mmCIF file of C-alpha atoms in Angstrom:
data_model
loop_
_atom_site.group_PDB
_atom_site.id
_atom_site.type_symbol
_atom_site.label_atom_id
_atom_site.label_comp_id
_atom_site.label_asym_id
_atom_site.label_seq_id
_atom_site.Cartn_x
_atom_site.Cartn_y
_atom_site.Cartn_z
ATOM 1 C CA MET A 128 -0.001 0.011 0.062
ATOM 2 C CA SER A 129 1.163 3.502 -0.691
ATOM 3 C CA THR A 130 1.461 5.076 2.674
ATOM 4 C CA THR A 131 2.471 8.598 1.481
ATOM 5 C CA PRO A 132 0.019 10.188 -0.970
ATOM 6 C CA ASN A 133 1.587 11.259 -4.179
ATOM 7 C CA ASN A 134 1.002 15.039 -4.132
ATOM 8 C CA ILE A 135 3.791 16.203 -6.491
ATOM 9 C CA VAL A 136 4.549 15.124 -10.065
ATOM 10 C CA VAL A 137 8.130 15.391 -11.309
ATOM 11 C CA TYR A 138 9.457 14.672 -14.722
ATOM 12 C CA TRP A 139 13.141 13.464 -14.797
ATOM 13 C CA ILE A 140 15.292 13.354 -17.915
ATOM 14 C CA ASP A 141 18.270 11.041 -17.147
ATOM 15 C CA GLU A 142 19.655 8.059 -19.045
ATOM 16 C CA ALA A 143 20.181 6.112 -15.734
ATOM 17 C CA PRO A 144 17.960 7.480 -12.961
ATOM 18 C CA ARG A 145 19.306 6.321 -9.634
ATOM 19 C CA GLU A 146 17.128 3.802 -7.879
ATOM 20 C CA ASP A 147 18.039 5.091 -4.419
ATOM 21 C CA PHE A 148 16.792 8.560 -5.368
ATOM 22 C CA LEU A 149 13.631 7.163 -6.955
ATOM 23 C CA THR A 150 12.857 5.503 -3.680
ATOM 24 C CA ARG A 151 13.441 8.601 -1.654
ATOM 25 C CA LEU A 152 11.200 10.608 -4.038
ATOM 26 C CA HIS A 153 8.434 8.010 -3.639
ATOM 27 C CA GLU A 154 8.765 8.041 0.100
ATOM 28 C CA ALA A 155 8.448 11.883 -0.018
ATOM 29 C CA GLY A 156 5.101 11.609 -1.908
ATOM 30 C CA ILE A 157 6.553 12.492 -5.291
ATOM 31 C CA GLN A 158 5.443 10.625 -8.478
ATOM 32 C CA VAL A 159 8.056 10.416 -11.153
ATOM 33 C CA TYR A 160 7.717 10.137 -14.903
ATOM 34 C CA LYS A 161 10.991 9.467 -16.733
ATOM 35 C CA ALA A 162 12.805 9.745 -20.082
ATOM 36 C CA ASP A 163 16.272 8.491 -20.789
ATOM 37 C CA ASN A 164 16.962 11.086 -23.461
ATOM 38 C CA TYR A 165 16.283 14.659 -24.228
ATOM 39 C CA VAL A 166 14.390 14.224 -27.461
ATOM 40 C CA ASP A 167 11.751 12.084 -25.763
ATOM 41 C CA GLY A 168 11.685 14.318 -22.755
ATOM 42 C CA LEU A 169 10.982 17.349 -24.981
ATOM 43 C CA GLN A 170 8.172 15.409 -26.757
ATOM 44 C CA TRP A 171 6.579 14.525 -23.394
ATOM 45 C CA LEU A 172 6.694 18.043 -22.073
ATOM 46 C CA SER A 173 5.405 19.482 -25.405
ATOM 47 C CA ASN A 174 2.194 17.525 -24.838
ATOM 48 C CA SER A 175 -0.207 20.099 -23.151
ATOM 49 C CA ASN A 176 -1.840 17.358 -21.091
ATOM 50 C CA ASN A 177 1.556 16.229 -19.688
ATOM 51 C CA LEU A 178 2.715 19.761 -19.141
ATOM 52 C CA GLU A 179 -0.579 20.347 -17.161
ATOM 53 C CA ILE A 180 0.069 17.626 -14.677
ATOM 54 C CA CYS A 181 3.793 18.333 -14.252
ATOM 55 C CA ASP A 182 5.029 20.261 -11.090
ATOM 56 C CA ALA A 183 8.738 20.132 -11.565
ATOM 57 C CA VAL A 184 11.461 18.896 -13.890
ATOM 58 C CA ILE A 185 14.851 17.316 -13.143
ATOM 59 C CA LEU A 186 17.576 17.504 -15.732
ATOM 60 C CA ASP A 187 20.814 15.452 -16.069
ATOM 61 C CA ILE A 188 23.784 17.058 -17.771
ATOM 62 C CA ASN A 189 25.463 14.014 -19.141
ATOM 63 C CA CYS A 190 22.532 12.219 -20.889
ATOM 64 C CA LYS A 191 21.603 10.761 -24.203
ATOM 65 C CA ILE A 192 20.253 12.912 -26.904
ATOM 66 C CA ARG A 193 18.051 10.162 -28.409
ATOM 67 C CA HIS A 194 16.956 6.833 -27.011
ATOM 68 C CA SER A 195 18.917 4.956 -29.756
ATOM 69 C CA ASP A 196 22.322 6.546 -28.839
ATOM 70 C CA GLU A 197 24.808 4.245 -27.449
ATOM 71 C CA HIS A 198 26.392 6.761 -25.101
ATOM 72 C CA GLU A 199 25.415 9.805 -23.066
ATOM 73 C CA SER A 200 26.952 13.147 -23.854
ATOM 74 C CA THR A 201 27.016 16.673 -22.381
ATOM 75 C CA ASP A 202 25.992 17.816 -25.814
ATOM 76 C CA SER A 203 22.467 16.776 -24.822
ATOM 77 C CA PHE A 204 22.279 19.365 -22.135
ATOM 78 C CA ARG A 205 24.212 22.128 -23.970
ATOM 79 C CA ASP A 206 21.932 21.792 -27.041
ATOM 80 C CA TYR A 207 18.560 20.726 -25.729
ATOM 81 C CA ALA A 208 18.214 21.963 -22.121
ATOM 82 C CA TYR A 209 17.241 25.526 -23.128
ATOM 83 C CA ARG A 210 14.269 24.064 -25.027
ATOM 84 C CA VAL A 211 13.108 22.306 -21.832
ATOM 85 C CA LEU A 212 13.498 25.513 -19.893
ATOM 86 C CA ASN A 213 11.360 27.388 -22.395
ATOM 87 C CA LEU A 214 8.587 24.919 -21.852
ATOM 88 C CA CYS A 215 8.952 25.242 -18.025
ATOM 89 C CA GLU A 216 8.927 28.963 -18.152
ATOM 90 C CA GLY A 217 6.078 29.459 -20.574
ATOM 91 C CA GLU A 218 3.485 32.281 -20.381
ATOM 92 C CA LYS A 219 0.612 29.864 -19.052
ATOM 93 C CA LYS A 220 2.606 28.018 -16.462
ATOM 94 C CA HIS A 221 5.753 28.127 -14.424
ATOM 95 C CA ILE A 222 7.483 24.843 -13.622
ATOM 96 C CA PRO A 223 10.640 24.950 -11.382
ATOM 97 C CA TRP A 224 13.559 22.942 -12.919
ATOM 98 C CA PHE A 225 16.563 21.412 -11.234
ATOM 99 C CA VAL A 226 19.872 20.147 -12.582
ATOM 100 C CA PHE A 227 20.961 16.868 -10.932
ATOM 101 C CA SER A 228 24.559 15.818 -11.705
ATOM 102 C CA THR A 229 27.436 13.782 -10.510
ATOM 103 C CA GLY A 230 29.632 16.841 -11.117
ATOM 104 C CA GLN A 231 32.159 14.475 -12.559
ATOM 105 C CA GLY A 232 33.090 14.437 -16.202
ATOM 106 C CA ASP A 233 30.982 17.486 -16.748
ATOM 107 C CA SER A 234 33.076 20.475 -17.973
ATOM 108 C CA ALA A 235 33.298 23.223 -15.432
ATOM 109 C CA SER A 236 32.166 25.746 -18.019
ATOM 110 C CA LEU A 237 28.982 23.906 -18.589
ATOM 111 C CA LEU A 238 28.183 23.648 -14.887
ATOM 112 C CA ASN A 239 28.995 27.317 -14.435
ATOM 113 C CA ALA A 240 26.797 28.269 -17.386
ATOM 114 C CA ILE A 241 23.635 26.834 -15.928
ATOM 115 C CA PRO A 242 21.245 29.794 -15.784
ATOM 116 C CA ARG A 243 20.096 31.126 -12.512
ATOM 117 C CA ARG A 244 16.695 32.433 -11.668
ATOM 118 C CA GLU A 245 15.330 34.502 -8.811
ATOM 119 C CA TRP A 246 13.836 31.370 -7.296
ATOM 120 C CA THR A 247 17.019 29.223 -7.789
ATOM 121 C CA ARG A 248 18.191 27.617 -4.582
ATOM 122 C CA ARG A 249 21.272 25.933 -6.021
ATOM 123 C CA GLN A 250 22.828 26.000 -9.454
ATOM 124 C CA TYR A 251 23.031 22.220 -9.513
ATOM 125 C CA TYR A 252 22.603 19.287 -7.147
ATOM 126 C CA GLN A 253 25.156 16.607 -6.550
ATOM 127 C CA LYS A 254 23.671 13.040 -7.073
ATOM 128 C CA ASP A 255 25.707 11.630 -4.158
ATOM 129 C CA THR A 256 25.329 14.266 -1.542
ATOM 130 C CA ASP A 257 22.309 16.554 -2.375
ATOM 131 C CA GLN A 258 19.389 14.126 -2.708
ATOM 132 C CA GLN A 259 17.555 15.257 0.364
ATOM 133 C CA GLN A 260 18.186 18.932 -0.373
ATOM 134 C CA LEU A 261 16.798 18.532 -3.802
ATOM 135 C CA ILE A 262 13.572 16.956 -2.311
ATOM 136 C CA VAL A 263 13.329 19.771 0.142
ATOM 137 C CA ASP A 264 13.628 22.429 -2.613
ATOM 138 C CA ILE A 265 11.187 20.683 -4.892
ATOM 139 C CA ARG A 266 8.532 20.618 -2.128
ATOM 140 C CA GLU A 267 9.244 24.276 -1.237
ATOM 141 C CA LEU A 268 9.049 25.497 -4.819
ATOM 142 C CA THR A 269 5.891 23.512 -5.653
ATOM 143 C CA ARG A 270 3.961 24.145 -2.422
ATOM 144 C CA ASP A 271 1.790 27.003 -3.997
ATOM 145 C CA SER A 272 1.110 24.916 -7.258
ATOM 146 C CA GLU A 273 -2.435 24.551 -8.245
ATOM 147 C CA ASN A 274 -1.861 20.929 -9.013
ATOM 148 C CA VAL A 275 -0.403 20.189 -5.564
ATOM 149 C CA ALA A 276 -3.308 21.881 -3.924
ATOM 150 C CA LEU A 277 -5.744 19.817 -6.028
ATOM 151 C CA ARG A 278 -3.893 16.526 -5.244
ATOM 152 C CA LYS A 279 -3.921 17.389 -1.543
ATOM 153 C CA ARG A 280 -7.677 18.104 -1.682
ATOM 154 C CA TYR A 281 -8.208 14.675 -3.175
ATOM 155 C CA GLU A 282 -5.589 12.843 -1.206
ATOM 156 C CA GLY A 283 -4.781 9.341 -2.295
ATOM 157 C CA VAL A 284 -6.893 9.202 -5.469
ATOM 158 C CA PHE A 285 -3.932 9.741 -7.798
ATOM 159 C CA ASP A 286 -1.715 7.134 -6.201
ATOM 160 C CA ILE A 287 -2.484 4.239 -8.501
ATOM 161 C CA PHE A 288 -1.838 6.127 -11.762
ATOM 162 C CA GLU A 289 1.193 5.302 -13.715
ATOM 163 C CA ASP A 290 -0.206 6.526 -16.894
ATOM 164 C CA GLU A 291 -0.019 10.267 -17.773
ATOM 165 C CA GLY A 292 -3.039 10.212 -19.918
ATOM 166 C CA MET A 293 -5.299 8.864 -17.112
ATOM 167 C CA THR A 294 -3.776 11.289 -14.622
ATOM 168 C CA SER A 295 -4.650 14.160 -16.981
ATOM 169 C CA ARG A 296 -8.157 12.789 -17.430
ATOM 170 C CA LEU A 297 -8.700 12.616 -13.631
ATOM 171 C CA TYR A 298 -7.514 16.259 -13.366
ATOM 172 C CA SER A 299 -10.085 17.279 -16.060
ATOM 173 C CA ILE A 300 -12.928 15.440 -14.285
ATOM 174 C CA ILE A 301 -12.145 17.009 -10.954
ATOM 175 C CA ARG A 302 -12.023 20.496 -12.407
ATOM 176 C CA LYS A 303 -15.312 19.998 -14.093
ATOM 177 C CA MET A 304 -16.920 18.704 -10.879
ATOM 178 C CA GLU A 305 -15.642 21.638 -8.883
ATOM 179 C CA ASP A 306 -17.304 24.067 -11.259
ATOM 180 C CA PRO A 307 -21.180 24.192 -10.642
ATOM 181 C CA LYS A 308 -21.642 25.349 -14.260
ATOM 182 C CA ASN A 309 -20.804 21.731 -15.377
ATOM 183 C CA ALA A 310 -23.609 20.080 -13.499
ATOM 184 C CA GLU A 311 -25.284 19.162 -16.834
ATOM 185 C CA ASP A 312 -22.081 18.087 -18.608
ATOM 186 C CA THR A 313 -22.533 14.443 -19.581
ATOM 187 C CA THR A 314 -19.117 13.995 -21.126
ATOM 188 C CA VAL A 315 -17.833 13.195 -17.631
ATOM 189 C CA PHE A 316 -19.467 9.792 -17.712
ATOM 190 C CA ASN A 317 -17.425 8.532 -20.633
ATOM 191 C CA ALA A 318 -14.208 9.830 -18.930
ATOM 192 C CA MET A 319 -15.159 8.029 -15.695
ATOM 193 C CA ARG A 320 -15.841 4.891 -17.614
ATOM 194 C CA LYS A 321 -12.355 5.069 -19.013
ATOM 195 C CA LEU A 322 -10.926 5.600 -15.626
ATOM 196 C CA LEU A 323 -12.866 2.589 -14.245
ATOM 197 C CA ALA A 324 -11.372 0.483 -17.010
ATOM 198 C CA TYR A 325 -7.980 1.617 -16.035
ATOM 199 C CA ALA A 326 -8.789 0.743 -12.365
ATOM 200 C CA ILE A 327 -9.666 -2.759 -13.385
ATOM 201 C CA SER A 328 -6.401 -3.106 -15.333
ATOM 202 C CA TYR A 329 -4.526 -1.965 -12.213
ATOM 203 C CA ALA A 330 -6.375 -4.508 -10.103
ATOM 204 C CA LYS A 331 -5.330 -7.253 -12.446
ATOM 205 C CA ILE A 332 -1.679 -6.331 -12.177
ATOM 206 C CA HIS A 333 -1.924 -6.153 -8.385
ATOM 207 C CA GLY A 334 -3.532 -9.485 -7.737
ATOM 208 C CA LEU A 335 -7.283 -8.695 -7.198
ATOM 209 C CA PHE A 336 -8.502 -9.854 -10.614
ATOM 210 C CA PRO A 337 -7.208 -12.507 -13.052
ATOM 211 C CA SER A 338 -5.907 -11.481 -16.468
ATOM 212 C CA SER A 339 -9.002 -13.181 -18.002
ATOM 213 C CA ILE A 340 -11.306 -10.411 -16.688
ATOM 214 C CA ASP A 341 -12.539 -8.526 -19.811
ATOM 215 C CA SER A 342 -15.448 -6.440 -18.669
ATOM 216 C CA THR A 343 -16.733 -4.287 -15.779
ATOM 217 C CA HIS A 344 -19.485 -6.762 -15.191
ATOM 218 C CA GLU A 345 -17.010 -9.693 -14.867
ATOM 219 C CA ALA A 346 -15.018 -7.457 -12.374
ATOM 220 C CA GLU A 347 -18.186 -6.818 -10.453
ATOM 221 C CA LYS A 348 -19.021 -10.489 -10.220
ATOM 222 C CA ARG A 349 -15.382 -11.164 -8.983
ATOM 223 C CA LEU A 350 -15.723 -8.504 -6.306
ATOM 224 C CA SER A 351 -19.125 -9.908 -5.288
ATOM 225 C CA ASP A 352 -17.798 -13.430 -4.917
ATOM 226 C CA ILE A 353 -14.855 -12.275 -2.807
ATOM 227 C CA HIS A 354 -17.100 -10.076 -0.670
ATOM 228 C CA GLU A 355 -19.489 -12.868 0.086
ATOM 229 C CA LEU A 356 -16.721 -15.119 1.318
ATOM 230 C CA ALA A 357 -14.325 -12.535 2.854
ATOM 231 C CA PRO A 358 -15.841 -9.119 3.400
ATOM 232 C CA ALA A 359 -12.568 -7.889 5.091
ATOM 233 C CA ILE A 360 -10.943 -7.980 1.656
ATOM 234 C CA VAL A 361 -13.754 -6.471 -0.291
ATOM 235 C CA PRO A 362 -15.901 -4.411 1.974
ATOM 236 C CA SER A 363 -19.580 -3.969 1.162
ATOM 237 C CA TYR A 364 -19.273 -0.220 0.352
ATOM 238 C CA ILE A 365 -16.730 -0.971 -2.491
ATOM 239 C CA LEU A 366 -18.940 -3.550 -4.002
ATOM 240 C CA THR A 367 -22.017 -1.206 -3.759
ATOM 241 C CA ASN A 368 -20.179 1.834 -5.189
ATOM 242 C CA PHE A 369 -18.584 -0.361 -7.993
ATOM 243 C CA ARG A 370 -21.919 -1.871 -9.014
ATOM 244 C CA SER A 371 -23.721 1.570 -9.022
ATOM 245 C CA LEU A 372 -20.942 3.364 -10.885
ATOM 246 C CA ILE A 373 -20.739 0.672 -13.648
ATOM 247 C CA ASP A 374 -24.492 1.215 -14.347
ATOM 248 C CA THR A 375 -24.323 5.004 -14.323
ATOM 249 C CA VAL A 376 -21.241 5.526 -16.495
ATOM 250 C CA ASN A 377 -22.154 2.765 -19.025
ATOM 251 C CA ASN A 378 -25.672 4.316 -19.340
ATOM 252 C CA GLY A 379 -24.371 7.846 -19.318
ATOM 253 C CA SER A 380 -21.838 7.191 -21.989
ATOM 254 C CA HIS A 381 -24.566 6.989 -24.649
ATOM 255 C CA ALA A 382 -27.129 9.550 -25.690
ATOM 256 C CA ARG A 383 -30.726 8.604 -25.536
ATOM 257 C CA TYR A 384 -31.066 8.693 -29.402
ATOM 258 C CA GLU A 385 -28.651 5.749 -29.498
ATOM 259 C CA ASP A 386 -31.159 3.650 -27.421
ATOM 260 C CA ASP A 387 -32.313 0.504 -29.131
ATOM 261 C CA GLU A 388 -34.797 -0.132 -26.343
ATOM 262 C CA THR A 389 -36.749 3.057 -25.627
ATOM 263 C CA GLY A 390 -36.359 4.273 -22.146
ATOM 264 C CA SER A 391 -33.378 2.247 -21.044
ATOM 265 C CA LEU A 392 -30.888 5.046 -21.482
ATOM 266 C CA ALA A 393 -31.928 7.718 -19.027
ATOM 267 C CA VAL A 394 -28.679 9.236 -17.695
ATOM 268 C CA ASP A 395 -27.775 11.461 -20.532
ATOM 269 C CA ALA A 396 -31.207 13.024 -20.887
ATOM 270 C CA ASP A 397 -31.962 13.300 -17.162
ATOM 271 C CA VAL A 398 -28.681 14.970 -16.413
ATOM 272 C CA GLN A 399 -28.912 17.440 -19.256
ATOM 273 C CA SER A 400 -32.494 18.418 -18.325
ATOM 274 C CA GLY A 401 -31.499 18.872 -14.639
ATOM 275 C CA GLU A 402 -33.762 16.124 -13.416
ATOM 276 C CA ALA A 403 -30.672 14.190 -12.146
ATOM 277 C CA LYS A 404 -28.614 17.284 -11.275
ATOM 278 C CA TYR A 405 -26.560 15.547 -8.641
ATOM 279 C CA LEU A 406 -25.951 12.293 -10.447
ATOM 280 C CA SER A 407 -22.574 13.265 -11.978
ATOM 281 C CA ARG A 408 -21.352 14.261 -8.507
ATOM 282 C CA VAL A 409 -22.462 10.945 -7.007
ATOM 283 C CA ALA A 410 -20.671 8.995 -9.678
ATOM 284 C CA PHE A 411 -17.610 11.184 -9.164
ATOM 285 C CA TYR A 412 -17.353 10.413 -5.491
ATOM 286 C CA GLN A 413 -18.020 6.767 -6.111
ATOM 287 C CA LEU A 414 -15.068 6.667 -8.540
ATOM 288 C CA LEU A 415 -12.784 8.545 -6.099
ATOM 289 C CA THR A 416 -13.755 5.970 -3.397
ATOM 290 C CA ILE A 417 -12.755 3.061 -5.494
ATOM 291 C CA LEU A 418 -9.521 4.695 -6.780
ATOM 292 C CA ARG A 419 -8.488 5.511 -3.181
ATOM 293 C CA TRP A 420 -9.300 1.911 -1.889
ATOM 294 C CA LEU A 421 -7.174 0.384 -4.689
ATOM 295 C CA ARG A 422 -4.096 1.875 -2.931
ATOM 296 C CA LYS A 423 -4.487 -1.039 -0.399
ATOM 297 C CA LEU A 424 -3.552 -3.648 -2.979
ATOM 298 C CA PRO A 425 -0.016 -5.026 -2.708
ATOM 299 C CA MET A 426 2.748 -3.371 -4.653
ATOM 300 C CA LYS A 427 5.788 -5.838 -4.449
ATOM 301 C CA SER A 428 5.917 -8.811 -6.730
ATOM 302 C CA GLU A 429 6.063 -11.431 -3.905
ATOM 303 C CA GLU A 430 3.248 -9.749 -2.035
ATOM 304 C CA ILE A 431 1.196 -9.640 -5.235
ATOM 305 C CA ALA A 432 1.701 -13.359 -5.896
ATOM 306 C CA SER A 433 0.763 -14.229 -2.317
ATOM 307 C CA PHE A 434 -2.362 -12.025 -2.444
ATOM 308 C CA ARG A 435 -3.373 -13.679 -5.772
ATOM 309 C CA ALA A 436 -2.917 -17.096 -4.395
ATOM 310 C CA ARG A 437 -5.035 -16.136 -1.257
ATOM 311 C CA ILE A 438 -7.896 -14.845 -3.561
ATOM 312 C CA ASP A 439 -7.725 -18.187 -5.457
ATOM 313 C CA THR A 440 -7.996 -20.100 -2.155
ATOM 314 C CA ILE A 441 -10.937 -17.901 -1.011
ATOM 315 C CA LEU A 442 -12.892 -18.754 -4.156
ATOM 316 C CA ASN A 443 -11.841 -22.301 -4.618
ATOM 317 C CA ASP A 444 -11.500 -23.617 -1.099
ATOM 318 C CA PRO A 445 -13.528 -21.605 1.401
ATOM 319 C CA PHE A 446 -13.024 -24.286 4.190
ATOM 320 C CA GLU A 447 -9.380 -23.385 4.169
ATOM 321 C CA LEU A 448 -10.183 -19.661 4.165
ATOM 322 C CA TYR A 449 -12.424 -19.851 7.297
ATOM 323 C CA GLU A 450 -10.454 -22.502 9.300
ATOM 324 C CA GLY A 451 -8.413 -20.563 11.828
ATOM 325 C CA CYS A 452 -9.574 -17.149 10.510
ATOM 326 C CA GLU A 453 -9.387 -14.315 13.082
ATOM 327 C CA CYS A 454 -12.277 -11.928 12.385
ATOM 328 C CA ARG A 455 -15.055 -9.751 13.698
ATOM 329 C CA LEU A 456 -18.522 -11.206 13.323
ATOM 330 C CA GLN A 457 -21.502 -9.509 11.659
ATOM 331 C CA PHE A 458 -25.245 -9.994 12.399
ATOM 332 C CA ASP A 459 -27.632 -10.238 9.524
ATOM 333 C CA ASN A 460 -30.812 -12.110 8.775
ATOM 334 C CA GLY A 461 -30.921 -13.150 12.431
ATOM 335 C CA VAL A 462 -27.518 -14.936 12.104
ATOM 336 C CA TRP A 463 -24.054 -14.277 13.432
ATOM 337 C CA HIS A 464 -21.608 -14.781 10.597
ATOM 338 C CA TYR A 465 -18.377 -13.947 8.927
ATOM 339 C CA GLY A 466 -18.768 -13.803 5.190
ATOM 340 C CA ARG A 467 -20.839 -16.903 4.322
ATOM 341 C CA CYS A 468 -19.736 -18.762 7.459
ATOM 342 C CA ALA A 469 -22.292 -18.803 10.220
ATOM 343 C CA VAL A 470 -21.691 -19.322 14.035
ATOM 344 C CA ARG A 471 -24.151 -20.050 16.824
ATOM 345 C CA PRO A 472 -23.557 -18.058 20.019
ATOM 346 C CA ARG A 473 -22.771 -20.349 22.959
ATOM 347 C CA PRO A 474 -24.756 -19.918 26.173
ATOM 348 C CA GLY A 475 -23.342 -17.057 28.253
ATOM 349 C CA HIS A 476 -21.631 -15.413 25.274
ATOM 350 C CA LEU A 477 -22.775 -11.926 24.401
ATOM 351 C CA LEU A 478 -21.516 -11.273 20.919
ATOM 352 C CA ASN A 479 -21.336 -7.948 19.258
ATOM 353 C CA GLU A 480 -19.800 -6.759 16.015
ATOM 354 C CA GLN A 481 -16.572 -5.618 17.878
ATOM 355 C CA THR A 482 -15.997 -9.129 19.164
ATOM 356 C CA LEU A 483 -12.838 -10.628 17.762
ATOM 357 C CA VAL A 484 -13.062 -14.519 17.364
ATOM 358 C CA ARG A 485 -11.109 -17.302 15.814
ATOM 359 C CA LEU A 486 -13.167 -19.752 13.642
ATOM 360 C CA LYS A 487 -12.517 -23.494 14.063
ATOM 361 C CA TYR A 488 -14.010 -26.836 13.043
ATOM 362 C CA VAL A 489 -15.388 -25.469 9.825
ATOM 363 C CA GLN A 490 -17.930 -27.671 8.131
ATOM 364 C CA ALA A 491 -20.913 -27.582 5.727
ATOM 365 C CA ASN A 492 -23.904 -25.853 7.281
ATOM 366 C CA ARG A 493 -26.767 -28.443 7.765
ATOM 367 C CA ASN A 494 -29.285 -26.001 9.193
ATOM 368 C CA TYR A 495 -31.971 -25.870 6.455
ATOM 369 C CA THR A 496 -33.087 -22.403 7.515
ATOM 370 C CA THR A 497 -29.740 -20.702 7.173
ATOM 371 C CA LYS A 498 -27.580 -22.878 4.819
ATOM 372 C CA LYS A 499 -28.779 -21.151 1.583
ATOM 373 C CA LEU A 500 -27.223 -17.817 2.643
ATOM 374 C CA TYR A 501 -24.476 -19.302 4.858
ATOM 375 C CA PRO A 502 -23.311 -22.663 3.463
ATOM 376 C CA PHE A 503 -20.490 -22.977 6.039
ATOM 377 C CA PHE A 504 -20.662 -23.259 9.766
ATOM 378 C CA ALA A 505 -18.044 -23.033 12.412
ATOM 379 C CA GLN A 506 -17.285 -23.055 16.183
ATOM 380 C CA TYR A 507 -15.332 -20.237 17.506
ATOM 381 C CA ASP A 508 -13.026 -19.022 20.321
ATOM 382 C CA ILE A 509 -13.311 -15.466 21.646
ATOM 383 C CA LEU A 510 -10.036 -13.608 21.456
ATOM 384 C CA LYS A 511 -11.246 -10.273 22.787
#
């Protein structure tokens, strides 16, 4: 899980970005997009959507000019850095830039020629000794950024994004939702649908869904199956919001005139007419809830593999899931249970939903009045 929300976006042009510094940036809540050469870096920054989400730029002096180059060269900085600076210091947006160098092999004249601005803290930063200072200065010089303020207002919802296009799309949705004049804008539903598809792809990579999942409805079924057996993994509010969001954005991504069955497509017409004036905002917060929850999925390859195996166990062998499980019980339909495993309170035991128990002796539920909803039955020990 990402413990530090990514509130700052940095673009780093460097043929060999140091892993130790990437780790420190991540731990500081800084999301990094990278290019290993100046030509690709310029192309990325020349994209208005990318420039919009970028808060700071880091430049290497001794870098490749093009990706196909065999070796790095200081010519890259001398001949191309000024183009990057022109983009960073454009009329519409100011992006602070920083030079990050080993200071070795770089000509003294080139280092001394790095332009200074009124906001410059250091002419350049040493890769070996100035990592923390560079992080401090990035945070200081971006603290008043509109982007940083937006990401702090919606803390955690950007953390799963590794795709610049999807990040830009979420920025666009948020800005529309914050402007009351856009209450009747139905284009947001199609944008949300695309973000939901991205969320499903992310969940595949991080162990929640198998690669065979091809649609939002298959993903919903998977979440439902997991929730029924192990609500601690997929809470009811996630399943409820996911299910509702699918219906709204799929319906709202089509205009009523596209309807083959008269009356089944209501979102577009009702939002535009003002009949459903709060629906886009409801869908917006449902999407943010799901995006933020996905931060909980494992990030490291070994943890993902373990989580994926656990999900398979839950779905294929629930007896193993429940046996020895430490959990808090729920009370529904007159039955104390965890997931689809029922328990019967023993005489003298006053259970509540804060009671922590360990399930044991799991077996098939033979009680004809409860086994349809709760096909498993267990005894329990109270832990606290």
